[in-house]
Coordinates of N, CA and C in Angstrom, one line a residue:
X1 N 91.3 62.0 110.3 CA 90.7 63.4 110.3 C 91.9 64.0 110.1
X2 N 92.3 64.0 111.8 CA 93.2 65.5 112.2 C 94.8 64.6 111.0
X3 N 94.8 63.5 110.8 CA 96.4 62.8 110.1 C 96.1 63.4 108.4
X4 N 94.8 63.4 107.9 CA 94.8 63.9 106.9 C 94.6 64.8 106.5
X5 N 94.2 66.0 107.8 CA 94.2 67.3 107.6 C 95.9 67.5 107.3
X6 N 96.5 67.2 108.7 CA 97.8 67.4 108.2 C 98.9 67.4 107.2
X7 N 98.4 65.8 106.8 CA 99.2 65.6 105.0 C 98.6 66.9 104.4
X8 N 97.5 66.9 104.5 CA 96.9 67.7 102.8 C 97.5 69.1 103.1
X9 N 97.7 70.5 104.5 CA 98.8 71.2 104.8 C 99.8 71.2 104.9
X10 N 100.7 69.2 104.8 CA 102.3 70.2 103.9 C 102.6 70.0 102.8
X11 N 101.2 68.9 102.3 CA 101.2 68.6 100.8 C 101.3 70.2 100.4
X12 N 100.3 71.2 100.2 CA 99.8 73.1 100.3 C 101.3 73.2 100.4
X13 N 102.0 73.5 101.3 CA 103.1 73.6 102.1 C 104.5 73.4 100.6
X14 N 104.4 72.4 100.0 CA 105.3 71.9 99.3 C 105.1 72.6 98.4
X15 N 103.2 72.3 98.2 CA 102.6 72.7 96.3 C 103.5 74.7 96.4
X16 N 103.3 75.6 97.4 CA 103.7 76.8 97.5 C 104.9 76.8 97.4
X17 N 105.5 76.3 98.6 CA 107.1 76.6 98.5 C 107.8 77.2 97.7
X18 N 109.1 77.8 97.7 CA 109.6 78.4 96.1 C 110.1 77.3 95.4
X19 N 110.0 77.7 94.2 CA 110.2 76.2 93.7 C 108.9 75.5 92.8
X20 N 107.9 75.7 94.3 CA 107.4 74.4 94.0 C 106.3 75.0 92.9
X21 N 105.2 73.4 92.5 CA 104.4 74.2 91.3 C 103.6 75.0 91.7
X22 N 102.7 75.7 92.3 CA 102.2 77.1 93.1 C 102.7 77.9 94.2
X23 N 104.0 78.0 93.3 CA 104.9 79.3 94.1 C 104.3 80.4 93.6
X24 N 103.9 80.4 91.9 CA 104.0 81.8 91.7 C 102.7 82.3 92.2
X25 N 101.8 81.6 91.6 CA 100.5 81.1 92.5 C 100.7 82.3 93.8
X26 N 101.4 81.2 94.9 CA 101.2 81.8 95.8 C 101.4 83.3 96.4
X27 N 102.5 83.2 95.6 CA 103.4 84.6 95.6 C 102.0 85.7 95.1
X28 N 101.4 86.0 94.2 CA 100.6 86.2 93.4 C 99.8 86.7 94.9
X29 N 98.4 85.7 94.9 CA 98.0 86.0 95.7 C 98.8 86.5 97.6
X30 N 99.4 86.8 97.7 CA 99.2 87.1 98.9 C 100.1 88.6 98.3
X31 N 100.8 89.2 97.6 CA 101.0 90.1 96.9 C 99.2 91.2 96.8
X32 N 98.4 90.4 96.2 CA 96.9 91.5 96.2 C 96.5 91.6 97.3
X33 N 96.6 90.0 98.1 CA 95.7 90.0 99.7 C 96.1 91.5 100.6
X34 N 97.0 91.1 100.3 CA 97.6 92.4 101.0 C 97.9 94.1 101.0
X35 N 97.8 93.6 99.9 CA 98.0 95.6 98.9 C 96.2 95.7 99.3
X36 N 95.2 94.8 98.6 CA 93.3 95.4 99.0 C 93.6 94.8 100.3
X37 N 94.1 94.5 101.5 CA 94.0 95.1 102.7 C 94.6 96.5 103.0
X38 N 95.5 96.6 102.4 CA 96.4 97.8 103.0 C 95.5 98.5 101.9
X39 N 94.8 99.2 101.1 CA 93.9 100.1 100.3 C 92.8 100.3 100.7
X40 N 91.7 98.7 101.4 CA 90.2 99.2 102.0 C 90.8 100.3 103.1
X41 N 92.1 100.1 104.4 CA 93.0 100.7 105.1 C 92.4 102.3 105.1
X42 N 93.1 102.3 103.9 CA 93.2 104.4 102.8 C 92.0 104.3 102.2
X43 N 91.0 103.7 102.0 CA 90.0 104.0 101.6 C 89.0 104.2 102.0
X44 N 88.4 103.7 103.0 CA 87.4 103.3 103.9 C 87.6 103.9 105.6
X45 N 89.0 103.8 105.5 CA 89.4 104.4 107.2 C 89.5 103.8 108.4
X46 N 89.7 104.1 109.5 CA 89.5 103.2 110.1 C 88.7 102.8 111.5
X47 N 87.6 101.9 112.0 CA 86.1 102.8 113.1 C 86.9 101.5 113.9
X48 N 87.0 102.2 115.4 CA 87.1 100.8 116.2 C 88.5 100.7 116.5
X49 N 88.3 100.5 117.7 CA 89.8 100.3 119.0 C 90.6 99.7 118.0
X50 N 89.9 98.2 118.1 CA 90.6 96.6 117.6 C 91.1 97.0 116.0
X51 N 90.6 97.9 115.5 CA 91.2 98.1 114.1 C 92.7 99.4 114.1
X52 N 92.4 100.1 115.5 CA 92.9 100.9 115.2 C 94.4 100.2 115.3
X53 N 93.8 99.7 117.0 CA 95.2 98.9 117.0 C 96.1 97.5 116.0
X54 N 94.5 97.1 115.3 CA 95.7 95.9 114.0 C 96.3 97.0 113.4
X55 N 96.1 98.4 112.9 CA 96.3 99.1 112.0 C 97.6 99.7 112.8
X56 N 97.8 100.1 113.8 CA 98.9 100.5 113.7 C 100.0 99.7 114.2
X57 N 99.7 98.2 114.5 CA 101.0 97.2 115.2 C 101.3 96.9 113.4
X58 N 100.4 96.8 112.2 CA 100.6 95.6 111.5 C 100.8 96.0 110.2
X59 N 100.2 97.0 109.8 CA 99.9 97.9 108.8 C 101.3 97.8 108.2
X60 N 102.3 98.4 108.4 CA 103.3 98.5 107.6 C 104.1 96.7 107.1
X61 N 104.0 95.8 108.0 CA 103.7 94.4 107.5 C 103.3 93.4 106.1
X62 N 102.4 94.5 106.7 CA 101.1 94.4 104.9 C 101.5 95.0 103.9
X63 N 101.9 95.8 104.3 CA 102.5 96.9 102.9 C 104.0 96.5 102.1
X64 N 104.9 96.0 103.8 CA 105.8 95.1 103.5 C 105.7 94.2 102.4
X65 N 104.7 93.2 102.2 CA 104.2 91.3 102.0 C 103.4 91.8 100.6
X66 N 102.7 93.6 100.6 CA 102.1 93.6 99.4 C 103.5 94.2 98.3
X67 N 104.9 94.3 98.4 CA 105.9 95.2 97.7 C 105.2 96.4 97.1
X68 N 104.4 97.3 98.6 CA 104.8 98.5 98.6 C 105.6 98.9 99.2
X69 N 106.8 98.7 98.7 CA 107.8 99.5 99.5 C 107.8 100.8 100.0
X70 N 107.5 102.1 98.7 CA 107.8 102.7 99.0 C 106.0 103.6 99.9
X71 N 105.6 103.0 99.3 CA 104.2 103.3 101.0 C 104.5 102.9 102.6
X72 N 105.3 101.5 102.7 CA 105.9 101.7 103.5 C 106.4 101.9 104.2
X73 N 108.2 102.8 103.3 CA 108.9 104.0 103.9 C 108.3 105.4 104.5
X74 N 107.2 105.5 103.4 CA 106.5 106.8 103.9 C 106.1 106.7 105.2
X75 N 104.6 106.1 105.1 CA 104.1 105.7 106.5 C 105.7 105.4 107.9
X76 N 106.6 104.9 107.8 CA 107.3 104.8 109.1 C 108.1 106.7 109.2
X77 N 108.5 107.2 108.0 CA 108.8 108.4 108.5 C 107.5 109.8 108.8
X78 N 106.3 108.7 109.2 CA 105.3 109.5 109.4 C 105.1 110.4 110.9
X79 N 105.4 111.7 111.2 CA 105.7 111.7 112.7 C 104.2 111.3 113.2
X80 N 103.5 111.9 112.7 CA 102.1 111.4 113.3 C 101.7 109.8 113.5
X81 N 102.1 108.9 112.9 CA 102.3 107.8 113.5 C 103.4 107.6 113.3
X82 N 104.9 108.1 113.6 CA 105.6 107.1 114.9 C 105.0 107.6 116.3
X83 N 104.5 108.6 116.0 CA 103.3 108.9 117.3 C 102.2 108.1 117.9
X84 N 101.7 107.8 116.8 CA 100.5 106.7 117.4 C 101.4 105.7 117.7
X85 N 102.7 105.0 116.9 CA 102.8 103.6 117.4 C 103.5 103.6 118.4
X86 N 103.9 104.7 119.3 CA 105.0 104.7 120.3 C 103.9 105.3 121.5
X87 N 102.7 105.1 121.0 CA 101.9 106.2 122.1 C 101.9 107.1 123.0
X88 N 102.7 108.1 122.6 CA 103.1 109.0 122.8 C 102.2 109.7 124.0
X89 N 101.1 110.2 123.7 CA 100.5 111.0 124.4 C 100.1 109.6 126.3
X90 N 100.3 108.4 125.9 CA 100.1 107.3 126.9 C 101.1 107.3 127.6
X91 N 102.7 107.4 127.0 CA 104.4 107.1 127.0 C 105.0 107.7 129.0
X92 N 104.2 108.7 129.1 CA 105.1 109.3 130.5 C 104.2 108.5 131.5
X93 N 102.9 107.7 131.5 CA 102.8 107.8 132.8 C 102.8 105.9 132.5
X94 N 103.0 105.5 130.8 CA 103.4 104.4 131.1 C 104.5 104.1 129.6
X95 N 105.4 103.9 130.1 CA 107.3 104.2 129.2 C 107.4 102.7 128.5
X96 N 106.4 101.6 129.5 CA 106.7 100.5 128.6 C 106.3 100.4 126.9
X97 N 105.1 100.9 126.7 CA 104.6 101.3 125.5 C 105.6 102.1 125.0
X98 N 106.0 103.4 124.7 CA 106.9 103.8 124.1 C 108.3 102.4 123.8
X99 N 108.6 101.8 124.3 CA 109.5 101.1 123.9 C 109.2 99.7 123.5
X100 N 107.7 99.3 123.8 CA 106.9 98.4 122.9 C 106.7 99.1 121.3
X101 N 106.6 100.0 121.6 CA 106.4 100.5 119.5 C 107.2 100.7 119.5
X102 N 108.3 101.4 120.3 CA 110.1 101.4 119.4 C 110.3 99.8 119.4
X103 N 110.6 99.0 119.7 CA 110.5 97.5 119.6 C 109.7 97.5 118.0
X104 N 108.7 96.5 117.7 CA 107.9 97.0 116.9 C 108.4 98.2 115.6
X105 N 109.1 98.9 115.6 CA 109.2 100.0 114.8 C 110.3 99.7 114.2
X106 N 111.4 99.6 115.2 CA 112.4 98.3 114.6 C 112.7 97.7 113.7
X107 N 111.6 96.4 113.7 CA 110.9 94.9 113.3 C 111.1 95.4 112.0
X108 N 109.9 96.3 112.3 CA 109.6 96.8 110.4 C 110.6 97.6 109.8
X109 N 111.7 98.4 110.0 CA 113.1 99.2 109.8 C 113.7 97.6 108.9
X110 N 113.6 96.3 110.4 CA 114.6 95.6 109.7 C 114.1 95.0 108.5
X111 N 112.8 94.7 108.5 CA 112.3 93.9 107.8 C 112.2 94.6 106.1
X112 N 112.1 96.0 106.4 CA 111.8 96.6 104.8 C 113.4 96.6 104.2
X113 N 114.1 96.8 105.4 CA 115.6 97.1 104.5 C 115.9 95.7 104.3
X114 N 115.2 94.6 104.5 CA 115.8 93.4 104.2 C 114.6 92.7 103.3
X115 N 113.7 93.1 102.3 CA 113.6 92.9 101.0 C 114.0 93.7 100.4
X116 N 114.4 95.2 100.3 CA 114.9 96.3 99.9 C 116.2 95.7 99.1
X117 N 116.7 95.1 100.4 CA 118.1 94.2 99.2 C 118.0 92.7 99.1
X118 N 116.5 91.9 99.4 CA 116.9 90.9 98.6 C 115.8 90.7 97.2
X119 N 115.4 92.0 97.4 CA 114.0 92.1 95.8 C 114.3 93.6 95.3
X120 N 115.1 94.1 95.6 CA 115.2 96.1 95.0 C 114.1 96.2 94.1
X121 N 113.9 95.4 93.5 CA 112.2 96.1 92.8 C 111.2 96.3 93.0
X122 N 110.6 95.1 93.9 CA 109.6 94.9 94.7 C 108.4 94.9 93.3
X123 N 107.6 95.3 94.1 CA 106.0 95.5 93.0 C 106.1 97.4 93.0
X124 N 105.6 97.3 91.1 CA 106.1 98.5 91.2 C 107.3 99.0 90.9
X125 N 107.2 100.1 91.5 CA 108.7 101.1 90.5 C 109.5 101.1 92.4
X126 N 110.4 100.4 92.5 CA 110.5 101.2 93.7 C 112.2 101.2 93.5
X127 N 112.9 100.8 92.2 CA 114.0 100.9 91.8 C 115.2 101.9 92.2
X128 N 114.3 103.6 93.1 CA 115.1 104.5 93.5 C 115.3 104.6 94.5
X129 N 114.7 103.2 95.6 CA 114.7 103.1 97.2 C 116.4 102.9 97.7
X130 N 116.5 102.6 98.3 CA 118.4 102.7 99.3 C 118.0 102.5 100.6
X131 N 118.4 100.7 100.3 CA 118.1 100.8 102.0 C 119.1 101.2 102.9
X132 N 119.8 102.1 103.1 CA 120.8 102.0 104.0 C 120.5 103.5 103.9
X133 N 120.3 104.1 103.9 CA 119.7 105.5 104.0 C 118.0 105.8 104.1
X134 N 117.2 104.8 103.4 CA 116.2 104.5 104.3 C 116.4 104.3 106.2
X135 N 117.1 103.7 106.3 CA 116.9 102.8 107.7 C 117.7 103.5 108.1
X136 N 118.6 104.7 108.1 CA 118.9 106.4 108.7 C 118.1 107.1 109.2
X137 N 116.5 107.4 107.4 CA 115.8 108.5 107.8 C 114.9 108.3 108.6
X138 N 114.8 106.9 108.5 CA 114.1 106.8 109.6 C 114.0 106.2 111.2
X139 N 114.9 105.5 111.5 CA 115.7 105.8 112.4 C 116.0 107.2 113.2
X140 N 116.3 108.4 112.3 CA 116.5 109.4 112.7 C 114.8 110.1 113.4
X141 N 113.7 109.9 112.5 CA 112.4 110.1 112.8 C 112.4 110.3 113.8
X142 N 112.4 108.1 113.9 CA 112.4 107.8 115.4 C 112.8 108.2 116.7
X143 N 113.7 109.0 116.6 CA 115.0 109.1 117.4 C 114.0 111.1 118.0
X144 N 113.9 111.5 116.4 CA 113.2 112.5 116.7 C 111.5 112.6 117.8
X145 N 111.1 111.4 116.9 CA 109.9 111.4 118.6 C 109.8 111.1 119.6
X146 N 111.6 110.9 119.8 CA 111.5 110.2 121.0 C 112.0 111.1 121.4
X147 N 112.4 112.9 121.4 CA 113.0 113.1 121.5 C 112.0 114.0 122.3
X148 N 110.9 113.9 121.2 CA 109.7 114.8 122.0 C 109.0 114.4 123.1
X149 N 109.1 113.7 123.5 CA 108.6 112.3 124.7 C 109.6 113.5 125.7
X150 N 110.5 113.4 125.5 CA 111.4 113.5 126.5 C 111.0 114.8 126.9
X151 N 111.2 115.8 126.0 CA 111.4 117.9 125.7 C 109.8 117.7 127.2
X152 N 108.6 117.1 127.1 CA 107.8 116.7 127.1 C 107.7 116.2 128.8
X153 N 108.1 115.3 129.0 CA 108.6 114.5 129.9 C 110.1 115.8 131.1
X154 N 109.8 116.6 130.7 CA 111.4 117.8 130.9 C 109.7 118.8 131.6
X155 N 108.9 119.1 130.7 CA 108.3 119.7 131.1 C 107.2 119.7 132.1
X156 N 107.1 118.3 132.5 CA 106.2 118.2 133.4 C 107.0 118.4 134.7
X157 N 108.2 117.6 134.8 CA 109.0 117.4 135.8 C 109.8 118.7 136.0
X158 N 109.9 120.1 135.3 CA 109.8 121.1 136.3 C 108.6 121.8 136.4
X159 N 106.9 121.8 135.9 CA 106.0 121.7 136.5 C 105.8 121.4 138.0
X160 N 106.2 120.0 138.1 CA 105.9 119.5 139.4 C 106.9 119.1 140.2
X161 N 107.7 120.1 140.0 CA 108.7 119.4 140.6 C 109.7 120.5 141.8
X162 N 109.6 121.8 140.8 CA 110.3 122.7 141.0 C 111.1 123.1 142.4
X163 N 110.6 121.9 143.4 CA 111.0 122.1 145.6 C 112.3 121.3 144.6
X164 N 112.1 120.0 144.0 CA 113.1 119.7 144.3 C 114.6 119.5 143.0
X165 N 114.7 120.9 142.6 CA 115.8 120.8 141.9 C 117.2 120.5 142.5
X166 N 117.8 120.2 141.8 CA 119.3 120.0 142.0 C 119.7 121.1 141.2
X167 N 120.1 121.5 141.8 CA 121.6 123.0 141.4 C 122.7 122.5 140.7
X168 N 122.6 123.0 139.5 CA 123.0 122.9 138.1 C 122.7 121.6 137.2
X169 N 122.0 120.9 137.8 CA 121.3 119.9 137.1 C 119.7 119.1 137.2
X170 N 119.2 118.5 137.0 CA 117.4 118.0 137.1 C 117.4 117.3 137.8
X171 N 116.1 116.7 137.5 CA 114.7 116.8 139.2 C 116.0 115.8 139.7
X172 N 115.9 115.3 141.1 CA 116.4 114.7 141.8 C 116.1 112.8 141.5
X173 N 115.1 112.5 140.3 CA 115.4 111.3 140.2 C 114.7 111.4 138.6
X174 N 115.2 110.0 137.8 CA 115.2 109.8 137.1 C 113.9 109.8 136.2
X175 N 113.2 110.4 135.9 CA 111.7 110.4 135.1 C 112.0 108.5 134.6
X176 N 111.5 107.6 134.9 CA 110.8 106.5 134.4 C 110.9 106.4 132.7
X177 N 110.8 107.4 131.8 CA 110.0 107.1 130.4 C 112.0 107.9 130.0
X178 N 112.6 108.3 131.3 CA 114.7 108.3 130.6 C 115.0 106.9 130.5
X179 N 114.7 105.8 131.1 CA 115.1 104.7 131.4 C 114.4 103.8 129.5
X180 N 113.1 104.4 129.2 CA 113.1 103.6 128.3 C 112.9 104.0 127.4
X181 N 113.2 105.6 127.5 CA 113.9 105.8 125.7 C 115.4 106.0 125.7
X182 N 116.0 105.3 126.3 CA 117.6 105.4 126.3 C 117.8 103.9 125.9
X183 N 116.9 102.9 125.9 CA 117.3 102.1 126.7 C 116.6 101.5 124.1
X184 N 115.6 102.2 124.0 CA 115.0 102.3 122.4 C 116.2 102.6 121.2
X185 N 116.8 104.2 122.2 CA 117.8 104.2 121.0 C 119.4 103.5 121.8
X186 N 119.5 102.3 122.6 CA 120.2 101.4 122.6 C 119.6 100.4 121.4
X187 N 118.6 100.0 121.2 CA 117.6 99.3 120.7 C 118.5 99.8 119.0
X188 N 118.3 101.0 118.2 CA 118.5 101.5 117.6 C 120.0 101.0 117.0
X189 N 120.8 101.9 118.6 CA 122.4 101.9 118.0 C 122.7 99.6 117.3
X190 N 122.1 99.1 117.8 CA 122.1 97.3 118.1 C 121.3 96.9 116.8
X191 N 120.6 97.7 115.9 CA 120.3 97.4 114.6 C 121.4 97.9 113.4
X192 N 121.4 99.5 114.2 CA 122.9 99.4 112.7 C 123.5 98.9 112.9
X193 N 124.0 98.2 114.5 CA 125.8 97.6 114.8 C 125.7 96.6 113.4
X194 N 124.4 95.6 113.5 CA 123.5 94.3 113.1 C 124.3 94.8 111.2
X195 N 123.4 95.3 110.7 CA 124.3 96.6 108.9 C 125.9 96.9 109.0
X196 N 126.4 97.1 110.3 CA 128.0 97.6 110.4 C 127.5 98.2 110.2
X197 N 126.7 99.3 110.4 CA 127.1 100.9 110.9 C 127.5 101.2 111.6
X198 N 128.2 101.4 112.0 CA 129.5 101.5 113.7 C 129.5 102.8 113.7
X199 N 129.6 103.8 112.4 CA 129.3 105.4 113.3 C 128.6 105.6 113.7
X200 N 127.3 105.1 112.9 CA 125.7 105.5 113.4 C 125.6 105.0 114.9
X201 N 125.9 103.9 115.1 CA 125.7 102.9 116.3 C 125.4 104.0 116.9
X202 N 127.1 103.6 116.8 CA 127.5 104.6 118.6 C 126.9 106.4 118.6
X203 N 127.4 106.7 117.4 CA 125.8 108.0 117.8 C 124.9 107.4 118.5
X204 N 124.3 106.7 118.5 CA 123.2 106.5 119.5 C 123.3 106.0 120.6
X205 N 124.2 105.0 120.9 CA 124.4 104.5 122.0 C 125.1 105.9 122.7
X206 N 126.2 106.8 122.1 CA 125.5 107.9 123.3 C 124.4 108.7 123.8
X207 N 123.7 108.8 123.1 CA 122.8 109.3 123.4 C 121.8 108.4 124.2
X208 N 122.1 107.3 124.2 CA 121.1 106.8 124.8 C 122.3 107.4 126.6
X209 N 123.4 107.1 126.6 CA 124.0 107.3 127.4 C 124.0 108.9 127.9
X210 N 123.8 110.0 127.4 CA 123.3 111.3 127.7 C 122.1 111.2 128.2
X211 N 121.2 110.6 128.5 CA 119.7 110.5 128.6 C 119.8 109.9 130.3
X212 N 120.7 109.6 130.1 CA 120.5 108.7 131.4 C 121.5 109.4 133.0
X213 N 122.5 110.1 132.2 CA 124.0 110.7 133.0 C 122.7 111.8 134.2

């Protein structure tokens, strides 16, 4: 039975693969299903923590697979969504959540950039989307969100460590969130380097370095 199931699965992969007999059907079904899921979230809202977590992590991926590139770019530049993705309310206590969110955000940016380069038309009128400006604008929005977290960290440090101020400098200890923030900026720089945007990537490397001075 297991062998038969494996053979059927392999046969389905062949039929639905690119240039396969059912490739167009499979591609259309993927677009329709993902679009329906995105629209369901938009129309009915999000109920429960599990749904919120799923939406935060995967909604952009579903938009990309549905060919909804304009919508994906829009949500990736939405400050509220970025704050939710980075979990900025918890970030000061758990910097790992900021870094995890930044990693996922960078993954989504790379995914939508790849799709735009591969299929600029997408589904619907996406012809005006240029991948490079999209990437730069999205990373700029992410950088600004990280700045907001660092400002909050500085304010908290100012309140809690008045007696530990270093003359002419910051607090005696580097807040852990600074390390995670610098790591996130380094990852942005690495992503830009992969696309030969070396001037912009250097700026993010320098920003990461300045956080840790």
